[in-house]
């Protein structure tokens, strides 16, 4: 911790835990203390820590070939492209290195589409409380002013409307609008689940008005909501979709995918040196195949029901808890006052890692391979932690 404060830019208030290794849902710190990890590296470790299938794929690929650039064909990249396209409603994919970069590509694709097929339309409507990433373009896309204020001027071309409000969305469209970009469930913005029919209404509106629908599935994709892709949980297909987080089983990789009709790029429009790198693609292919072969999204859904029961039971015991809400293995617990730092700290001590979402909210997002016993144990530790935080 002293080394960090001396050398590392101070951008995140870290928990005082130095994690050394992990296995499945558990991690251990340098003192050998064990924790249930309900942060999953920020919704990344969907197939669990140190998943042996992913570890073997990485080790084998590391001994074979790491990097070529997209000047050449490589098999790991194309195996990953095939499994993603064959298991989604999308027709084409491009790989990059993070969620923000996946959205950047999706935004460029929409602008390209507008420039060549929609008479120069370029504006994208996104939602308030959305989170799309940290590049300047995604800071502009993100509907939270505090990410924008100190980085002016931010790129133009975005407008923001309240999430889950179809009339506001309709009212914001102009003849310059080319796309609507949404997270199917807002994650970082507060685990906000749209009401029944909202996403279908957005889809219908897009179809009627020749607008592209972009889903930022960086967090909801790869099983988090209990279906392989979040859009499946709502029965609504986007034209363009961004993925990252859970895609690589822990290695940094992102992707944006599109239906053929939306795929307006021509050679030279976009690119990446590392995007589609053999190592990250081998890991992502192994992780994605593991998710599909073992129907891990179905486990996420079943375990999500158990998490809900556990959280509801804890809520009944503490007046300070206002609400629990979530879906699959993405849950938020909301408090009446700003006790989240105290709760997270006390849960660390009790052996449960949580994500402090807001001063008055915590987020729970375990690996999707989490077991019933692990959830029960996590709920015991959570109850202990909340009790100690309030004591
Ligand atoms: C995390 C996240 C991003 C940004 O991804 P990075 O890999 O951190 O760049 C974008 N969109 C959503 C919905 C996210 O959850």
Coordinates of C-alpha atoms in Angstrom, one line a residue, residues 207-368:
X207 CA -37.4 0.4 -36.9
X208 CA -40.1 3.0 -37.7
X209 CA -37.5 5.8 -37.9
X210 CA -34.5 4.1 -39.5
X211 CA -32.5 4.4 -36.4
X212 CA -29.8 2.0 -35.3
X213 CA -30.2 0.4 -31.9
X214 CA -26.8 -0.1 -30.1
X215 CA -26.7 -2.1 -26.9
X216 CA -23.8 -1.6 -24.7
X217 CA -23.5 -5.2 -23.3
X218 CA -20.1 -4.7 -21.9
X219 CA -21.4 -5.7 -18.5
X220 CA -24.6 -7.5 -19.3
X221 CA -23.1 -9.7 -22.0
X222 CA -21.6 -13.2 -21.5
X223 CA -24.2 -14.4 -19.0
X224 CA -24.4 -11.8 -16.3
X225 CA -28.2 -11.4 -16.5
X226 CA -28.9 -15.1 -16.8
X227 CA -28.9 -15.3 -20.6
X228 CA -25.7 -15.5 -22.8
X229 CA -26.4 -11.9 -24.0
X230 CA -28.5 -9.4 -22.0
X231 CA -30.8 -8.7 -25.0
X232 CA -32.1 -12.3 -24.9
X233 CA -33.6 -11.6 -21.4
X234 CA -35.8 -8.9 -23.0
X235 CA -36.4 -10.6 -26.4
X236 CA -35.1 -7.5 -28.2
X237 CA -32.2 -7.6 -30.7
X238 CA -29.9 -4.6 -31.3
X239 CA -28.3 -3.7 -34.6
X240 CA -24.9 -3.2 -33.0
X241 CA -23.6 -4.6 -29.7
X242 CA -20.5 -3.9 -27.6
X243 CA -18.9 -6.6 -25.4
X244 CA -15.9 -6.7 -23.0
X245 CA -15.7 -7.5 -19.3
X246 CA -16.7 -11.2 -19.1
X247 CA -15.6 -11.9 -22.6
X248 CA -12.0 -12.9 -21.9
X249 CA -12.4 -14.8 -18.7
X250 CA -10.1 -12.3 -17.1
X251 CA -7.8 -11.2 -20.0
X252 CA -8.4 -7.7 -21.5
X253 CA -10.5 -8.0 -24.7
X254 CA -13.5 -6.2 -26.1
X255 CA -15.6 -6.7 -29.2
X256 CA -18.3 -4.9 -31.1
X257 CA -20.7 -6.9 -33.3
X258 CA -23.2 -5.8 -35.9
X259 CA -25.9 -7.2 -38.1
X260 CA -24.9 -7.2 -41.8
X261 CA -27.4 -4.3 -42.5
X262 CA -25.7 -2.1 -40.0
X263 CA -22.2 -3.0 -41.0
X264 CA -21.3 0.1 -43.0
X265 CA -17.5 -0.1 -42.6
X266 CA -15.2 -0.5 -45.5
X267 CA -11.5 -1.4 -45.3
X268 CA -9.4 1.2 -43.6
X269 CA -12.3 2.8 -41.6
X270 CA -11.2 1.2 -38.3
X271 CA -8.4 -0.9 -36.9
X272 CA -6.3 -2.0 -33.9
X273 CA -2.8 -3.3 -33.3
X274 CA -3.7 -5.6 -30.4
X275 CA -7.3 -6.1 -31.2
X276 CA -8.0 -9.8 -31.9
X277 CA -4.6 -10.8 -30.5
X278 CA -4.0 -14.5 -30.6
X279 CA -3.5 -14.8 -26.8
X280 CA -6.6 -12.8 -25.7
X281 CA -8.7 -14.5 -28.4
X282 CA -7.6 -18.0 -27.2
X283 CA -8.6 -17.1 -23.7
X284 CA -11.9 -15.6 -24.7
X285 CA -12.7 -18.5 -26.9
X286 CA -12.0 -21.0 -24.1
X287 CA -14.1 -18.8 -21.6
X288 CA -17.0 -18.4 -24.0
X289 CA -17.1 -22.1 -24.9
X290 CA -17.0 -22.9 -21.2
X291 CA -20.0 -20.6 -20.6
X292 CA -22.0 -22.2 -23.4
X293 CA -21.0 -25.8 -22.9
X294 CA -21.8 -25.7 -19.2
X295 CA -24.9 -23.4 -19.6
X296 CA -23.3 -21.1 -17.1
X297 CA -25.9 -18.4 -17.8
X298 CA -28.7 -20.7 -16.5
X299 CA -26.7 -21.1 -13.3
X300 CA -26.4 -17.4 -13.1
X301 CA -30.2 -17.1 -13.3
X302 CA -30.8 -19.9 -10.7
X303 CA -28.2 -18.4 -8.4
X304 CA -29.6 -15.0 -8.9
X305 CA -32.9 -16.2 -7.5
X306 CA -31.0 -17.4 -4.4
X307 CA -29.2 -14.1 -4.1
X308 CA -32.5 -12.3 -4.2
X309 CA -33.9 -14.5 -1.4
X310 CA -30.9 -14.0 0.7
X311 CA -30.8 -10.2 0.2
X312 CA -34.6 -10.0 0.9
X313 CA -34.1 -11.9 4.2
X314 CA -31.3 -9.5 5.2
X315 CA -33.3 -6.5 4.2
X316 CA -36.1 -7.6 6.5
X317 CA -33.6 -7.5 9.4
X318 CA -32.1 -4.0 8.9
X319 CA -34.2 -0.9 8.7
X320 CA -31.3 0.9 7.1
X321 CA -31.7 -1.2 3.9
X322 CA -34.2 0.6 1.5
X323 CA -34.2 -1.7 -1.5
X324 CA -32.5 -4.6 -3.2
X325 CA -32.8 -5.0 -6.9
X326 CA -31.1 -6.9 -9.7
X327 CA -31.2 -9.6 -12.2
X328 CA -29.1 -12.8 -12.8
X329 CA -25.8 -12.2 -10.9
X330 CA -25.9 -8.4 -10.9
X331 CA -27.5 -7.0 -7.7
X332 CA -27.6 -3.7 -5.8
X333 CA -28.4 -3.1 -2.2
X334 CA -29.5 0.4 -1.4
X335 CA -29.3 2.0 2.1
X336 CA -31.1 4.9 3.7
X337 CA -27.8 6.7 4.5
X338 CA -24.2 6.7 3.4
X339 CA -23.2 3.6 5.1
X340 CA -21.7 1.8 2.0
X341 CA -18.0 2.5 2.9
X342 CA -18.6 1.1 6.4
X343 CA -20.5 -1.9 5.1
X344 CA -17.8 -2.7 2.5
X345 CA -15.1 -2.4 5.1
X346 CA -16.9 -4.6 7.6
X347 CA -17.6 -7.2 4.9
X348 CA -14.0 -7.2 4.0
X349 CA -13.2 -8.2 7.6
X350 CA -16.0 -10.8 7.5
X351 CA -14.5 -12.3 4.3
X352 CA -16.8 -10.9 1.6
X353 CA -15.7 -8.5 -1.2
X354 CA -18.3 -6.1 -2.4
X355 CA -18.3 -3.2 -4.8
X356 CA -19.1 0.3 -3.3
X357 CA -21.5 1.5 -6.0
X358 CA -22.6 4.8 -4.3
X359 CA -22.1 6.2 -0.8
X360 CA -25.5 4.6 -0.1
X361 CA -25.3 1.5 -2.3
X362 CA -23.2 -1.7 -2.8
X363 CA -23.2 -3.9 -5.8
X364 CA -22.9 -7.7 -5.7
X365 CA -21.6 -9.5 -8.9
X366 CA -20.1 -12.9 -8.1
X367 CA -18.6 -15.2 -10.8
X368 CA -21.5 -16.8 -12.7

